[in-house]
Amino acid sequence: MDRYAVLGFPISHSMSPAIHQRFAEQTGEKISYEAIEVHPDVFANLADYFFKTGGKGLNCTVPLKELAFQKADALTERATISGAVNTLKLMQDGSILGDNTDGVGLITDLCGNLGLTLKGKRVLVLGAGGAARGILEPLLRGEPSNLWLANRTVPKARAMETLFSSLGDIHASSYEALMGEEFDLIINATSTSLTGDLPPLASGLLSSKGVCYDLAYSKEPTAFVLWGEKQGAVLSTDGLGMLVEQAAHAFNLWRGVMPETSAIRGGLRA
Ligand code: ATR
């Protein structure tokens, strides 16, 4: 049985083992998949040990994605652009390939499962950390009319603007400078949902048919999901769908089989 795992710190609430177990049952692939809590200081050693003792692939989550990026011997194009890796795969020659399936996971959920289109839309991304960086390229490729990137520390948003400006109309901003603007889609890529906080958002930023999407997920609605509902969003959702879709793309990279996700999404939500 081939071994896989998700590494993170903390990791106890991860739904990835349940998701991959269901993928394995559905596709008939014989794999084991566990969650391992790993402090960033020992990540590199543990990843080496995992692969040397027969492990075939790892998912890496907060706060290990940048370290996983450094650990990989080779990177896919989308991992290179995002500067972070959420999936490591042991290749036949013993080298480690790093990929990032977060962006494609988000787009699959937004545009496939939820039926949204990005073309011509006004998009606001909150946050300019690793999570934001991982989704900017696929969002800009969807050709929104513009994409604003708001961050508490504005120079970090400006650095991202510089990095991604060749891909579309991206505009770095403070939270205060959003005043008077209106967006069709607001995506929370800050880490605030992990602590029950909310970015400093004014009212009136969401258009009348606007959608709010939190990259984080939790059993109870996140503070951002509740904010979206209060703003009258036609849809205000957490990132459970993205979690399942990024996992499906990781599973496909490892096993060469793309799982069917809709039943699994429904089951986890229930
Ligand atoms: P991740 O990899 O999850 O993106 P990160 O790189 O540490 O984690 O980035 C966290 C993001 O959440 C940053 O954009 C951070 O804003 P700053 O760059 O100004 O620190 C944002 N963030 C965290 N707590 C926040 C809060 N209370 N209000 C607004 N933004 C917050």
mmCIF file of C-alpha atoms in Angstrom, residues 14 29 60 83 104 120 248 257 262:
data_model
loop_
_atom_site.group_PDB
_atom_site.id
_atom_site.type_symbol
_atom_site.label_atom_id
_atom_site.label_comp_id
_atom_site.label_asym_id
_atom_site.label_seq_id
_atom_site.Cartn_x
_atom_site.Cartn_y
_atom_site.Cartn_z
ATOM 1 C CA SER A 14 -7.414 18.600 8.835
ATOM 2 C CA GLU A 29 -6.488 2.957 -5.459
ATOM 3 C CA CYS A 60 1.858 20.556 2.918
ATOM 4 C CA GLY A 83 6.054 30.680 -4.751
ATOM 5 C CA VAL A 104 -6.797 25.272 -9.786
ATOM 6 C CA GLY A 120 -15.333 41.247 -16.831
ATOM 7 C CA ALA A 248 -8.468 15.900 -6.179
ATOM 8 C CA VAL A 257 -6.696 9.212 -11.717
ATOM 9 C CA SER A 262 -19.414 16.242 -5.985
#
